[in-house]
Every structure is written in C-alpha cells, then in structure tokens.
Coordinates of C-alpha atoms in Angstrom, one line a residue:
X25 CA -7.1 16.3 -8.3
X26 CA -3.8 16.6 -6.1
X27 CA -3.4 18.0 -3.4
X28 CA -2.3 21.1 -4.1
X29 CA -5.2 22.1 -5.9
X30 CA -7.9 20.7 -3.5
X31 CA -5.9 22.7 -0.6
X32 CA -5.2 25.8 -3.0
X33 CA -7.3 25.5 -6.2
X34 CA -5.4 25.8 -8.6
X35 CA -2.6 23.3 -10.4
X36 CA 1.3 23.8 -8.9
X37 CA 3.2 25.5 -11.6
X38 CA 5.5 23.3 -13.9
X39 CA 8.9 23.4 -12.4
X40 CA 11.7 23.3 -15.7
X41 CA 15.4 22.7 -14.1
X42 CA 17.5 25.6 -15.1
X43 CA 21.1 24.7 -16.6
X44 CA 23.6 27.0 -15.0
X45 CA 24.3 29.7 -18.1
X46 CA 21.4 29.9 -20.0
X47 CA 20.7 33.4 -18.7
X48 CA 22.8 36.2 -19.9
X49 CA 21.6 38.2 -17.7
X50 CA 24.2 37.8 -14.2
X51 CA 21.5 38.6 -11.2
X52 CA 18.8 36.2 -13.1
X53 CA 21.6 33.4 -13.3
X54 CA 22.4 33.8 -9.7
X55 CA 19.0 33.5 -8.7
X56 CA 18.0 30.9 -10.4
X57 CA 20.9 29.0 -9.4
X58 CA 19.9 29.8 -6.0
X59 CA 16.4 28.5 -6.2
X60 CA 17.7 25.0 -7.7
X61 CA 20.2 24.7 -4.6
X62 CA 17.1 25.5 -2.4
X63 CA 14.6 22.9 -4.5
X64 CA 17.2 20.3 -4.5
X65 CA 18.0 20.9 -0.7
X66 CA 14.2 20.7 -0.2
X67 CA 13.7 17.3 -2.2
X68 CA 16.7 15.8 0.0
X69 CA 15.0 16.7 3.4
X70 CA 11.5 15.4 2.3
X71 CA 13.3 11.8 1.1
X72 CA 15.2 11.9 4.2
X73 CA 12.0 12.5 6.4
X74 CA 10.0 9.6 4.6
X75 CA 12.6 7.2 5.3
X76 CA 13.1 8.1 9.3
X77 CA 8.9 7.8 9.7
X78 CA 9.2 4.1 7.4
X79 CA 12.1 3.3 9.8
X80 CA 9.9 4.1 12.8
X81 CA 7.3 2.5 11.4
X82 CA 8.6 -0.5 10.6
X83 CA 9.9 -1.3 14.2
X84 CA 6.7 -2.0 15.3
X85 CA 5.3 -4.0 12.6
X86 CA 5.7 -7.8 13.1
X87 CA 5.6 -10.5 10.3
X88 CA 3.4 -13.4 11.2
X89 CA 3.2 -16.4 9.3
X90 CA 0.2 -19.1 10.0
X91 CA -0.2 -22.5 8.5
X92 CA -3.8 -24.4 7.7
X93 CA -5.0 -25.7 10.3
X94 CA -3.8 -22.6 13.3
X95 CA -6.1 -20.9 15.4
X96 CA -6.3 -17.4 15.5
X97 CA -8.4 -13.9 16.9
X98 CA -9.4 -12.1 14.1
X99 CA -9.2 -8.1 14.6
X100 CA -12.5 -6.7 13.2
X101 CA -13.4 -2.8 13.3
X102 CA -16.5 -0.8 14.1
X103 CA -18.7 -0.3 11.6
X104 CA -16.8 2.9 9.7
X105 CA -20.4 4.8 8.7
X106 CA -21.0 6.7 11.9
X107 CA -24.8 6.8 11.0
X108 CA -25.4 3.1 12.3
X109 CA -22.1 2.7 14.6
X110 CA -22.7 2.2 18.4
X111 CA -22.5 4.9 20.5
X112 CA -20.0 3.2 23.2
X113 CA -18.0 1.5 19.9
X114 CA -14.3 2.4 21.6
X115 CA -15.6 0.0 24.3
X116 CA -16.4 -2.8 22.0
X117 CA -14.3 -6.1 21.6
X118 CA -12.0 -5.5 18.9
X119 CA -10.7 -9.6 18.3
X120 CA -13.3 -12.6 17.9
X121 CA -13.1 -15.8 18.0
X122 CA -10.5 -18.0 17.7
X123 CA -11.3 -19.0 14.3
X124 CA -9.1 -22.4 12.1
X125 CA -7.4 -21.2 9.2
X126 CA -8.5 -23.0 5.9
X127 CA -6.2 -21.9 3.6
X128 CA -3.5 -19.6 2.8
X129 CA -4.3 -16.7 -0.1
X130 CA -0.7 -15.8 -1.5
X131 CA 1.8 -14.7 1.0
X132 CA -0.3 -12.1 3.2
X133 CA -3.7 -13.5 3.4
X134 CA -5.8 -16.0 4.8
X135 CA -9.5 -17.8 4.4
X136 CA -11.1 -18.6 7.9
X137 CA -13.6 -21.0 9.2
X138 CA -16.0 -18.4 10.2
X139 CA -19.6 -19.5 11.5
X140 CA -22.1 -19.6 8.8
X141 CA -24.2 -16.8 10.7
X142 CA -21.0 -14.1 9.6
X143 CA -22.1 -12.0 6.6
X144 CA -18.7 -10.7 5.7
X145 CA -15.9 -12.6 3.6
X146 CA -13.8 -14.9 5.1
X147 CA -10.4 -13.5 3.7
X148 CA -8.3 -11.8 5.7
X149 CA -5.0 -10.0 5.8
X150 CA -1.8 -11.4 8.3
X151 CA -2.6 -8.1 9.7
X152 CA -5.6 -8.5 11.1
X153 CA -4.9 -11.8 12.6
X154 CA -3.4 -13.3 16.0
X155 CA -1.9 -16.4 17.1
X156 CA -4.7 -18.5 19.9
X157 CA -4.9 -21.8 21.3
X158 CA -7.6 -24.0 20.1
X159 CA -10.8 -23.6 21.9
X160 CA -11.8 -25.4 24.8
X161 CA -15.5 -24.7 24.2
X162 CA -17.9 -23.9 21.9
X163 CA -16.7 -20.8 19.2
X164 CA -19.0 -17.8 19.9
X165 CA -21.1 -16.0 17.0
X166 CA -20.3 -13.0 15.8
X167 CA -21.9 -10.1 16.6
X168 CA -24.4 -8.5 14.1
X169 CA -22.8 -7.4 10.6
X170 CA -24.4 -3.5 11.4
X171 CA -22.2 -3.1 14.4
X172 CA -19.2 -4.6 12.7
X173 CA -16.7 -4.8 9.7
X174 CA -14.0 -6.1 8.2
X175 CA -12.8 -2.9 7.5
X176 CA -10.8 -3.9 4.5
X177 CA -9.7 -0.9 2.1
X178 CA -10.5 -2.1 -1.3
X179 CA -10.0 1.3 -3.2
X180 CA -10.1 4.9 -2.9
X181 CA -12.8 6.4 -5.1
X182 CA -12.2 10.0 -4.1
X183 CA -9.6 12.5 -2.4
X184 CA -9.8 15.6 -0.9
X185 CA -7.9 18.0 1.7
X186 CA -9.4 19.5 5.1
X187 CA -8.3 21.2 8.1
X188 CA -7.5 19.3 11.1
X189 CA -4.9 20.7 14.2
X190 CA -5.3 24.1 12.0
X191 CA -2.7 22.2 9.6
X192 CA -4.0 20.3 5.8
X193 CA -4.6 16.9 6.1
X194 CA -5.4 14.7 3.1
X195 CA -8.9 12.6 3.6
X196 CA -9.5 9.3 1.2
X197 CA -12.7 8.2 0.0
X198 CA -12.4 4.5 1.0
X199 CA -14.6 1.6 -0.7
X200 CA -14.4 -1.2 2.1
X201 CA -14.1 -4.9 0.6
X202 CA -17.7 -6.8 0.2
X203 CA -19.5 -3.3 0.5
X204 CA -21.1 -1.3 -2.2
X205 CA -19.4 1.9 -2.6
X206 CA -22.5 4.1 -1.4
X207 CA -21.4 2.5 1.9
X208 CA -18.1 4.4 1.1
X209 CA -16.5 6.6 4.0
X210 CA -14.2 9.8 4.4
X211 CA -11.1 8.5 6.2
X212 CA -7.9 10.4 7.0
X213 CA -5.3 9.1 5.4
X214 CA -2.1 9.0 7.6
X215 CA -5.4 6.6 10.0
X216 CA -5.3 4.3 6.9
X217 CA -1.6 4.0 6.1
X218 CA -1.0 3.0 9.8
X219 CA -3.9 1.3 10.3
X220 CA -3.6 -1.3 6.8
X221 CA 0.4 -0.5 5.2
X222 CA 0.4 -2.9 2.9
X223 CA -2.7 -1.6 1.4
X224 CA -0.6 0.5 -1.4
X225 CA 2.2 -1.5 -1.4
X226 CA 0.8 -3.1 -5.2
X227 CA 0.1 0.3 -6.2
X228 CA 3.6 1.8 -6.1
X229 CA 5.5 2.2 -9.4

C-alpha cells in the first residue's frame, strides 16, 4: 500500500504523458498541454526540495572511522515498546561504556567487547559510536536489556499514514535487529531517516 491510498483510499490514477497534437480538439490540446507544464513544474520543485533537505542534512553528519583495538561510547536508545519503557527515559544515559573495538564489519560497522552480562548483539553501526580514552577503571555493566536497546532498524514490516501537526505523516512498522517482530513498533518515519540515514541507503535502486 502507498501512501496515497492509506491517506485517501483509493490508488492515484495512472498518469499517461500527453504528446502535444494528439487532440483534435484545440481547448482539450491546450489544456492538456497546460497540465503537463504544471506536472513537470511540480516534479522539478519536489527534486529540488529533496536535494536542499539532503544538503542540510548532510552538514551535520560526520564520517568516523575506528580501527581494532579504539575505545569508544556506544549510543544505545530506550527501550522503543512504551509498554515496559521507563517513565523518566528522556533522563536516562544515552552513551555506555567505553567499550574496545574487536573488529571492523565492512565499511560502517563494528563488533565490540561488550561485558558478557549484555543481552543484545555486539554489532554496531559508525553511527552509534564515539571516540573515548581508554578506561582508567573498571568498565561498568550495562543496564538491564528491558530498559534498553540497540535500536537497530532491521526491516519495515508494515506502513501506514496518520495525522500529526493536522498534516499526513507516514509511520513505519519497524522490526528492531536481535528482536522478534511481535516486539515490532510504530515509528514515524522522517524520526527514523534522521535518526539511522544509512538505513535505506542498500535499498535504493
């Protein structure tokens, strides 16, 4: 389902170019003509906006690199099910650790040394990382797997489209990495393309 028929239930009609000429009829020609100009003009605009918001986005992305053997916080989100999630979670620590890097996964992610009390995977994307010092004490636990995640988007299972601002806004149905899709949740999805942008990047023609 798109969304244009989750937002108006029904499929968008087939749009078939017109050629300038195949009407005989003069008032039909000219107004076809006129809604070609007007679809064209349209397509430019939308193109034109995607690039300025990439641009913007793009200034405040940063391209870290690590090497085996670096130190690093690791970003971890709260627990996305709202169900079990703690009821002060925007004042919960957001980085843990520092944590060694044990190996490099392609370009983008890493495997960590994580205590062998963590119950989530140890690969992460550059994303979720930051540069540390090594530890002058003892690395701390984490904190109990209910209360955290790694919030990794592994798929979307489902899409759908919902008011928010009194404007349409497209919500995913996101299966997080090393959870079982019943654990699945409804997340906007401007929140996910900010929040992981390389997450589509493979899935672009």
């Amino acid at each position: 389902m798109t969304p244009f028929e989750a937002l108006y239930g029904y499929a968008p009609p087939l749009h078939v170019p017109y050629l300038p000429g195949d009407s005989q009829v003069e008032a039909v020609d000219i107004a076809l003509r006129d809604r070609e100009e007007m679809i064209s003009l349209l397509k430019g605009n939308l193109q034109k906006a995607a690039i300025r918001l990439q641009r913007q986005a793009d200034k405040h992305r940063v391209d870290r690199s690590y090497e085996i053997g670096d130190w690093v916080w690791l970003k971890l989100q709260a627990y996305r099910q709202k169900s079990i999630r703690g009821i002060h979670h925007k004042f919960e620590p957001k980085f843990f650790g520092p944590y060694q890097i044990l190996d490099k996964i392609g370009k983008v992610a890493y495997k960590l040394n994580l205590p062998p009390s963590a119950a989530i995977h140890k690969m992460f994307h550059a994303s979720l990382l930051r540069p540390s010092s090594p530890p002058t004490g003892l690395v701390p636990d984490l904190p109990s797997i209910s209360h955290i995640s790694d919030a990794i988007p592994q798929a979307i299972l489902e899409c759908k489209m919902v008011k928010r601002h009194n404007q349409a806004a497209p919500q995913w149905l996101i299966h997080w990495v090393g959870r079982s899709p019943a654990d699945a949740s409804w997340e906007f999805a401007d929140e996910i393309k900010e929040r992981f942008p390389w997450f589509l990047e493979d899935k672009k023609p």
